[in-house]
Tab-separated table of C-alpha atoms (C1' of nucleotides) and ligand atoms in Angstrom:
chain	number	residue	atom	x	y	z
A	1	UNK	CA	0.000	0.000	0.000
A	2	UNK	CA	2.085	2.881	-1.243
A	3	UNK	CA	1.197	6.041	0.617
A	4	UNK	CA	0.586	9.355	-1.020
A	5	UNK	CA	4.070	10.638	-0.292
A	6	UNK	CA	5.696	7.801	-2.176
A	7	UNK	CA	3.164	7.874	-4.983
A	8	UNK	CA	3.910	11.522	-5.503
A	9	UNK	CA	7.679	11.108	-5.296
A	10	UNK	CA	7.553	8.294	-7.773
A	11	UNK	CA	5.449	10.424	-10.093
A	12	UNK	CA	8.016	13.179	-9.847
A	13	UNK	CA	10.948	10.877	-10.552
A	14	UNK	CA	9.188	9.183	-13.451
A	15	UNK	CA	8.616	12.569	-15.061
A	16	UNK	CA	12.013	14.052	-14.411
A	17	UNK	CA	10.631	16.546	-11.931
A	18	UNK	CA	12.535	17.683	-8.902
A	19	UNK	CA	11.982	17.288	-5.227
A	20	UNK	CA	12.109	20.713	-3.618
A	21	UNK	CA	11.615	22.145	-0.158
A	22	UNK	CA	8.577	24.000	-1.386
A	23	UNK	CA	6.911	20.944	-2.800
A	24	UNK	CA	7.627	19.005	0.333
A	25	UNK	CA	6.196	21.728	2.549
A	26	UNK	CA	3.093	22.033	0.406
A	27	UNK	CA	2.624	18.279	0.336
A	28	UNK	CA	2.897	17.977	4.107
A	29	UNK	CA	0.442	20.764	4.675
A	30	UNK	CA	-1.943	19.269	2.155
A	31	UNK	CA	-1.726	15.797	3.680
A	32	UNK	CA	-2.520	17.280	7.083
A	33	UNK	CA	-5.514	19.118	5.770
A	34	UNK	CA	-9.030	17.915	5.946
A	35	UNK	CA	-11.750	18.255	3.449
A	36	UNK	CA	-11.929	20.314	0.324
A	37	UNK	CA	-9.746	23.332	0.232
A	38	UNK	CA	-8.916	26.090	-2.177
A	39	UNK	CA	-5.462	27.030	-3.349
A	40	UNK	CA	-5.819	30.229	-1.404
A	41	UNK	CA	-6.710	28.403	1.804
A	42	UNK	CA	-3.722	26.117	1.459
A	43	UNK	CA	-1.478	29.039	0.608
A	44	UNK	CA	-2.562	30.876	3.739
A	45	UNK	CA	-2.079	27.786	5.889
A	46	UNK	CA	1.426	27.300	4.563
A	47	UNK	CA	2.406	30.917	4.812
A	48	UNK	CA	2.669	30.837	8.587
A	49	UNK	CA	5.368	28.179	8.521
A	50	UNK	CA	6.899	29.104	5.197
A	51	UNK	CA	6.396	32.780	4.473
A	52	UNK	CA	8.737	32.584	1.509
A	53	UNK	CA	6.626	30.228	-0.589
A	54	UNK	CA	4.872	31.969	-3.448
A	55	UNK	CA	1.269	31.803	-4.501
A	56	UNK	CA	2.144	30.549	-7.974
A	57	UNK	CA	4.090	27.664	-6.525
A	58	UNK	CA	1.075	26.513	-4.548
A	59	UNK	CA	-1.054	26.644	-7.669
A	60	UNK	CA	1.531	24.696	-9.634
A	61	UNK	CA	2.038	22.119	-6.942
A	62	UNK	CA	-1.644	21.409	-6.459
A	63	UNK	CA	-1.903	20.802	-10.176
A	64	UNK	CA	0.914	18.293	-9.841
A	65	UNK	CA	-0.918	16.561	-7.004
A	66	UNK	CA	-3.907	16.162	-9.260
A	67	UNK	CA	-1.811	14.900	-12.163
A	68	UNK	CA	-0.050	12.389	-9.961
A	69	UNK	CA	-3.361	11.058	-8.775
A	70	UNK	CA	-2.980	11.828	-5.082
A	71	UNK	CA	-5.488	14.680	-5.259
A	72	UNK	CA	-8.663	15.540	-7.085
A	73	UNK	CA	-9.744	18.854	-8.443
A	74	UNK	CA	-13.324	19.879	-7.746
A	75	UNK	CA	-15.282	22.778	-9.107
A	76	UNK	CA	-18.441	23.260	-7.109
A	77	UNK	CA	-19.078	26.606	-8.691
A	78	UNK	CA	-17.875	28.707	-5.794
A	79	UNK	CA	-15.483	30.675	-7.917
A	80	UNK	CA	-12.428	28.803	-6.720
A	81	UNK	CA	-11.343	25.289	-7.569
A	82	UNK	CA	-11.069	23.014	-4.542
A	83	UNK	CA	-8.685	20.128	-3.979
A	84	UNK	CA	-9.118	17.023	-1.899
A	85	UNK	CA	-6.982	13.975	-1.278
A	86	UNK	CA	-7.928	11.001	-3.428
A	87	UNK	CA	-9.033	8.482	-0.887
A	88	UNK	CA	-8.162	4.894	-1.629
A	89	UNK	CA	-9.395	4.965	-5.178
A	90	UNK	CA	-13.025	5.242	-4.272
A	91	UNK	CA	-15.208	7.602	-6.136
A	92	UNK	CA	-17.697	9.718	-4.242
A	93	UNK	CA	-20.108	12.538	-4.886
A	94	UNK	CA	-21.209	15.545	-2.856
A	95	UNK	CA	-24.020	17.263	-1.034
A	96	UNK	CA	-23.231	20.963	-0.774
A	97	UNK	CA	-24.903	23.230	1.768
A	98	UNK	CA	-25.707	26.694	0.485
A	99	UNK	CA	-26.161	27.830	4.062
A	100	UNK	CA	-22.914	27.051	5.836
A	101	UNK	CA	-20.850	25.743	2.963
A	102	UNK	CA	-20.607	22.256	4.432
A	103	UNK	CA	-19.700	19.541	1.955
A	104	UNK	CA	-21.013	16.074	2.678
A	105	UNK	CA	-19.646	13.116	0.775
A	106	UNK	CA	-21.586	10.080	-0.284
A	107	UNK	CA	-21.265	6.979	-2.393
A	108	UNK	CA	-24.157	5.240	-3.997
A	109	UNK	CA	-23.490	2.224	-6.134
A	110	UNK	CA	-27.045	2.113	-7.417
A	111	UNK	CA	-26.711	5.588	-8.843
A	112	UNK	CA	-23.398	4.712	-10.406
A	113	UNK	CA	-24.928	1.684	-12.047
A	114	UNK	CA	-27.812	3.692	-13.439
A	115	UNK	CA	-25.380	6.220	-14.845
A	116	UNK	CA	-23.628	3.432	-16.668
A	117	UNK	CA	-26.951	2.303	-18.075
A	118	UNK	CA	-27.716	5.775	-19.328
A	119	UNK	CA	-24.320	5.979	-20.976
A	120	UNK	CA	-24.725	2.565	-22.543
A	121	UNK	CA	-28.071	3.538	-24.019
A	122	UNK	CA	-26.335	6.401	-25.771
A	123	UNK	CA	-23.270	4.342	-26.706
A	124	UNK	CA	-21.327	6.825	-24.648
A	125	UNK	CA	-17.958	5.917	-23.098
A	126	UNK	CA	-17.649	7.388	-19.620
A	127	UNK	CA	-14.334	8.787	-18.469
A	128	UNK	CA	-15.613	10.686	-15.464
A	129	UNK	CA	-18.690	12.156	-13.956
A	130	UNK	CA	-19.842	14.395	-11.198
A	131	UNK	CA	-23.011	14.514	-9.201
A	132	UNK	CA	-23.561	17.480	-6.970
A	133	UNK	CA	-26.627	18.078	-4.860
A	134	UNK	CA	-27.128	21.608	-3.565
A	135	UNK	CA	-29.402	22.680	-0.760
A	136	UNK	CA	-29.385	22.952	3.014
A	137	UNK	CA	-27.755	20.588	5.463
A	138	UNK	CA	-29.566	19.280	8.535
A	139	UNK	CA	-28.220	22.076	10.688
A	140	UNK	CA	-29.036	24.863	8.292
A	141	UNK	CA	-32.537	23.627	7.541
A	142	UNK	CA	-33.556	23.083	11.148
A	143	UNK	CA	-36.059	25.674	12.415
A	144	UNK	CA	-34.190	26.452	15.657
A	145	UNK	CA	-31.423	28.454	14.124
B	1	UNK	CA	-49.677	27.799	-21.531
B	2	UNK	CA	-47.833	31.075	-21.369
B	3	UNK	CA	-44.937	31.080	-23.789
B	4	UNK	CA	-41.461	32.262	-22.937
B	5	UNK	CA	-41.989	35.684	-24.449
B	6	UNK	CA	-44.924	36.433	-22.172
B	7	UNK	CA	-43.314	34.874	-19.147
B	8	UNK	CA	-40.335	37.124	-19.617
B	9	UNK	CA	-42.364	40.239	-20.253
B	10	UNK	CA	-44.421	39.599	-17.187
B	11	UNK	CA	-41.266	39.105	-15.158
B	12	UNK	CA	-39.981	42.426	-16.419
B	13	UNK	CA	-43.191	44.257	-15.617
B	14	UNK	CA	-43.452	42.689	-12.178
B	15	UNK	CA	-39.977	43.897	-11.349
B	16	UNK	CA	-40.238	47.373	-12.784
B	17	UNK	CA	-37.814	46.567	-15.568
B	18	UNK	CA	-38.125	48.005	-19.034
B	19	UNK	CA	-38.821	46.511	-22.383
B	20	UNK	CA	-36.125	47.626	-24.785
B	21	UNK	CA	-35.185	46.959	-28.389
B	22	UNK	CA	-32.023	45.285	-27.215
B	23	UNK	CA	-33.767	42.917	-24.874
B	24	UNK	CA	-36.278	42.055	-27.518
B	25	UNK	CA	-33.596	41.375	-30.107
B	26	UNK	CA	-31.614	39.238	-27.672
B	27	UNK	CA	-34.704	37.321	-26.625
B	28	UNK	CA	-35.682	36.570	-30.223
B	29	UNK	CA	-32.228	35.392	-31.095
B	30	UNK	CA	-32.089	33.251	-27.980
B	31	UNK	CA	-35.487	31.707	-28.644
B	32	UNK	CA	-34.351	30.794	-32.139
B	33	UNK	CA	-31.200	29.170	-30.899
B	34	UNK	CA	-30.743	25.522	-30.259
B	35	UNK	CA	-28.934	23.823	-27.482
B	36	UNK	CA	-26.468	25.199	-25.009
B	37	UNK	CA	-24.754	28.371	-25.979
B	38	UNK	CA	-22.324	30.791	-24.464
B	39	UNK	CA	-22.847	34.501	-24.066
B	40	UNK	CA	-20.150	35.009	-26.641
B	41	UNK	CA	-21.878	32.735	-29.160
B	42	UNK	CA	-25.153	34.557	-28.700
B	43	UNK	CA	-23.441	37.921	-28.914
B	44	UNK	CA	-21.818	36.961	-32.202
B	45	UNK	CA	-25.095	35.659	-33.587
B	46	UNK	CA	-26.861	38.883	-32.694
B	47	UNK	CA	-24.131	41.120	-33.945
B	48	UNK	CA	-24.923	40.441	-37.584
B	49	UNK	CA	-28.444	41.794	-37.264
B	50	UNK	CA	-27.800	44.293	-34.512
B	51	UNK	CA	-24.206	45.523	-34.619
B	52	UNK	CA	-24.995	48.200	-32.068
B	53	UNK	CA	-25.817	45.865	-29.191
B	54	UNK	CA	-23.036	45.692	-26.627
B	55	UNK	CA	-21.435	42.662	-25.058
B	56	UNK	CA	-22.378	43.756	-21.556
B	57	UNK	CA	-26.018	43.985	-22.517
B	58	UNK	CA	-26.013	40.405	-23.729
B	59	UNK	CA	-24.462	39.285	-20.448
B	60	UNK	CA	-27.000	41.253	-18.479
B	61	UNK	CA	-29.937	40.044	-20.510
B	62	UNK	CA	-29.006	36.374	-20.287
B	63	UNK	CA	-28.850	36.760	-16.532
B	64	UNK	CA	-32.360	38.169	-16.650
B	65	UNK	CA	-33.527	35.206	-18.711
B	66	UNK	CA	-32.192	32.906	-16.019
B	67	UNK	CA	-33.790	34.937	-13.227
B	68	UNK	CA	-37.118	34.977	-14.987
B	69	UNK	CA	-37.011	31.237	-15.343
B	70	UNK	CA	-37.078	31.021	-19.116
B	71	UNK	CA	-33.433	29.983	-19.279
B	72	UNK	CA	-30.981	27.935	-17.281
B	73	UNK	CA	-27.368	28.620	-16.607
B	74	UNK	CA	-24.978	25.701	-16.992
B	75	UNK	CA	-21.356	25.453	-16.078
B	76	UNK	CA	-19.840	22.372	-17.631
B	77	UNK	CA	-16.354	23.525	-16.830
B	78	UNK	CA	-15.499	24.734	-20.299
B	79	UNK	CA	-14.467	28.155	-19.098
B	80	UNK	CA	-17.669	29.821	-20.244
B	81	UNK	CA	-21.116	29.570	-18.754
B	82	UNK	CA	-23.716	28.189	-21.146
B	83	UNK	CA	-27.405	29.020	-21.336
B	84	UNK	CA	-30.262	26.911	-22.539
B	85	UNK	CA	-33.983	27.471	-22.731
B	86	UNK	CA	-35.840	25.891	-19.842
B	87	UNK	CA	-37.740	23.493	-21.984
B	88	UNK	CA	-40.626	21.310	-21.097
B	89	UNK	CA	-40.286	22.342	-17.454
B	90	UNK	CA	-38.599	19.049	-16.854
B	91	UNK	CA	-35.248	18.681	-15.277
B	92	UNK	CA	-32.580	16.901	-17.260
B	93	UNK	CA	-28.921	16.061	-16.950
B	94	UNK	CA	-26.086	15.810	-19.465
B	95	UNK	CA	-23.599	13.579	-21.188
B	96	UNK	CA	-20.717	15.697	-22.447
B	97	UNK	CA	-18.354	14.521	-25.166
B	98	UNK	CA	-14.741	15.504	-24.642
B	99	UNK	CA	-14.071	14.721	-28.276
B	100	UNK	CA	-16.478	16.865	-30.270
B	101	UNK	CA	-18.122	18.827	-27.501
B	102	UNK	CA	-21.529	17.305	-28.136
B	103	UNK	CA	-23.949	17.621	-25.258
B	104	UNK	CA	-26.544	14.888	-24.912
B	105	UNK	CA	-29.476	15.358	-22.579
B	106	UNK	CA	-31.137	12.663	-20.551
B	107	UNK	CA	-33.707	12.194	-17.855
B	108	UNK	CA	-33.731	9.313	-15.451
B	109	UNK	CA	-36.352	9.202	-12.776
B	110	UNK	CA	-34.681	6.307	-10.991
B	111	UNK	CA	-31.538	8.349	-10.507
B	112	UNK	CA	-33.559	11.306	-9.281
B	113	UNK	CA	-35.309	9.109	-6.761
B	114	UNK	CA	-32.048	7.693	-5.470
B	115	UNK	CA	-30.687	11.209	-5.089
B	116	UNK	CA	-33.656	12.069	-2.945
B	117	UNK	CA	-32.972	9.022	-0.825
B	118	UNK	CA	-29.370	10.038	-0.342
B	119	UNK	CA	-30.442	13.519	0.674
B	120	UNK	CA	-33.039	12.163	3.064
B	121	UNK	CA	-30.477	9.952	4.758
B	122	UNK	CA	-28.454	13.049	5.489
B	123	UNK	CA	-31.481	15.161	6.392
B	124	UNK	CA	-30.458	17.384	3.551
B	125	UNK	CA	-32.983	19.628	1.776
B	126	UNK	CA	-32.339	19.658	-1.957
B	127	UNK	CA	-32.745	22.874	-3.882
B	128	UNK	CA	-30.955	21.797	-7.033
B	129	UNK	CA	-28.513	19.311	-8.383
B	130	UNK	CA	-26.438	18.519	-11.405
B	131	UNK	CA	-25.232	15.293	-12.845
B	132	UNK	CA	-22.713	15.477	-15.628
B	133	UNK	CA	-21.146	12.504	-17.322
B	134	UNK	CA	-17.997	13.181	-19.331
B	135	UNK	CA	-16.469	10.909	-21.943
B	136	UNK	CA	-16.804	10.144	-25.634
B	137	UNK	CA	-19.981	10.047	-27.658
B	138	UNK	CA	-20.772	7.207	-30.029
B	139	UNK	CA	-19.223	9.005	-32.971
B	140	UNK	CA	-16.040	9.983	-31.197
B	141	UNK	CA	-15.473	6.570	-29.656
B	142	UNK	CA	-16.014	4.583	-32.851
B	143	UNK	CA	-12.796	3.086	-34.222
B	144	UNK	CA	-13.279	4.225	-37.832
B	145	UNK	CA	-12.171	7.832	-38.100
C	1	DC	C1'	32.328	20.179	-8.544
C	2	DA	C1'	30.019	21.153	-13.384
C	3	DC	C1'	26.453	21.289	-16.163
C	4	DC	C1'	22.063	21.055	-17.768
C	5	DT	C1'	17.351	21.224	-16.576
C	6	DT	C1'	13.745	22.290	-13.746
C	7	DT	C1'	11.896	25.638	-10.090
C	8	DT	C1'	10.769	29.585	-7.926
C	9	DG	C1'	8.780	34.175	-6.685
C	10	DA	C1'	7.166	38.495	-8.155
C	11	DA	C1'	5.014	40.722	-11.357
C	12	DA	C1'	2.517	40.905	-15.514
C	13	DA	C1'	-0.788	38.677	-18.456
C	14	DT	C1'	-5.184	36.123	-19.363
C	15	DC	C1'	-9.843	35.772	-19.842
C	16	DA	C1'	-14.647	35.445	-18.635
C	17	DT	C1'	-17.557	38.220	-16.320
C	18	DT	C1'	-18.903	42.446	-13.797
C	19	DT	C1'	-18.960	47.198	-12.827
C	20	DT	C1'	-18.602	52.082	-13.728
C	21	DC	C1'	-20.296	56.154	-15.627
C	22	DA	C1'	-22.133	59.388	-18.683
C	23	DT	C1'	-25.714	59.420	-21.955
C	24	DA	C1'	-30.051	57.603	-23.933
C	25	DG	C1'	-34.472	55.704	-23.582
C	26	DG	C1'	-38.911	53.509	-21.210
C	27	DG	C1'	-43.338	54.562	-19.446
C	28	DG	C1'	-46.602	56.160	-15.947
C	29	DG	C1'	-48.833	60.360	-14.696
C	30	DT	C1'	-50.341	64.909	-16.368
D	1	DA	C1'	-47.523	64.884	-26.363
D	2	DC	C1'	-44.797	66.501	-22.372
D	3	DC	C1'	-42.449	65.665	-17.811
D	4	DC	C1'	-39.890	63.414	-14.768
D	5	DC	C1'	-37.837	59.740	-12.685
D	6	DC	C1'	-35.847	55.792	-13.117
D	7	DT	C1'	-33.764	52.138	-15.591
D	8	DA	C1'	-30.891	50.638	-19.626
D	9	DT	C1'	-27.079	50.902	-22.636
D	10	DG	C1'	-22.344	50.796	-24.567
D	11	DA	C1'	-17.556	51.490	-24.063
D	12	DA	C1'	-14.122	51.130	-21.296
D	13	DA	C1'	-12.163	49.967	-17.013
D	14	DA	C1'	-12.228	46.817	-13.145
D	15	DT	C1'	-12.366	42.253	-11.022
D	16	DG	C1'	-10.636	38.023	-9.557
D	17	DA	C1'	-9.040	33.414	-10.121
D	18	DT	C1'	-5.603	31.277	-12.531
D	19	DT	C1'	-1.640	31.184	-15.709
D	20	DT	C1'	2.477	32.783	-17.765
D	21	DT	C1'	6.807	35.227	-18.061
D	22	DC	C1'	11.469	35.784	-16.842
D	23	DA	C1'	15.660	36.219	-14.479
D	24	DA	C1'	17.701	34.211	-10.635
D	25	DA	C1'	18.141	29.989	-7.684
D	26	DA	C1'	18.227	25.366	-6.808
D	27	DG	C1'	17.951	19.841	-7.988
D	28	DG	C1'	20.489	15.925	-9.352
D	29	DT	C1'	23.484	13.183	-12.232
D	30	DG	C1'	27.979	11.930	-13.383
E	201	MN	MN1	-15.024	14.963	-1.654
E	202	MN	MN1	-29.517	20.776	-21.419
E	203	ZN	ZN1	-25.279	23.947	6.290
E	204	ZN	ZN1	-18.211	13.399	-29.607
DNA sequence: CACCTTTTGAAAATCATTTTCATAGGGGGT
DNA sequence: ACCCCCTATGAAAATGATTTTCAAAAGGTG
């Protein structure tokens, strides 16, 4: 079970890319992070420990994470792209609260199957998909504040 | 069965907004259009008949179409927002070809139901959702050519 | 260490979309 | 039709996330 650190380092080596302090710092901060975060959020988190790291480098490095497969890019329409760690190969979709911004993950094999049926009916070859449900989470839709 | 023209005009009146040549021209061109089109595409289409209409006005008017309910905004991640007429009042989702850009619409009540179940399990109140399946259409995935 | 390539940070550039602002145009009331 | 008060318009400038440029600063391989 290769961990994300080694997957990423192998990706770098395989592509003739270099292992730098910046990339290491960004990787560590990203691995520590929870949930879905924007480049800006990660940049700000890193800045406290590494004030010298530039914004562009964070952008570039997150793209590398996505290319290497250890991270996934998400665009929930909030104006900024979000990144999350790719968890053990499993695909999942999202419930997104318009009230507090909470993002709830879910997996539903029945839905996935039906999507494949739809694609098959159209002789369409799926490479990826996204299902996003917007609304209000339990907290935000409860009457008592 | 109020048509889109009257729905939009009523929306305008109700909100104290004015009926202008520009809005009429943009509406007519939009009603004539097929499928999912960008502001730019609509602007270019209109420009031949109405060279005086500005880009900003097209942006503003498409937003009004969406607000009034006669159009829907879609962001398939292509860098530009697309608009389509809200047809048949029914919700639908999309298959998007990465090869030729074709957009295929589909409706699947079973998937919708399962989405509601997922939301219910999380005590989540749905206001909207989107399901987009990316890949290759029949034409683009066929071996010949 | 040398050398060649990739990286980096800061600033400038992109690009879709939005906003500004001065002028023009609806439209209800008279 | 005339006023008057908004709202709308177009051109240009502004925005804001992301990307690119470029000269200087490392990787890393032998
Ligand atoms: Mn997720
Ligand atoms: Mn559609
Ligand atoms: Zn919430
Ligand atoms: Zn195609």
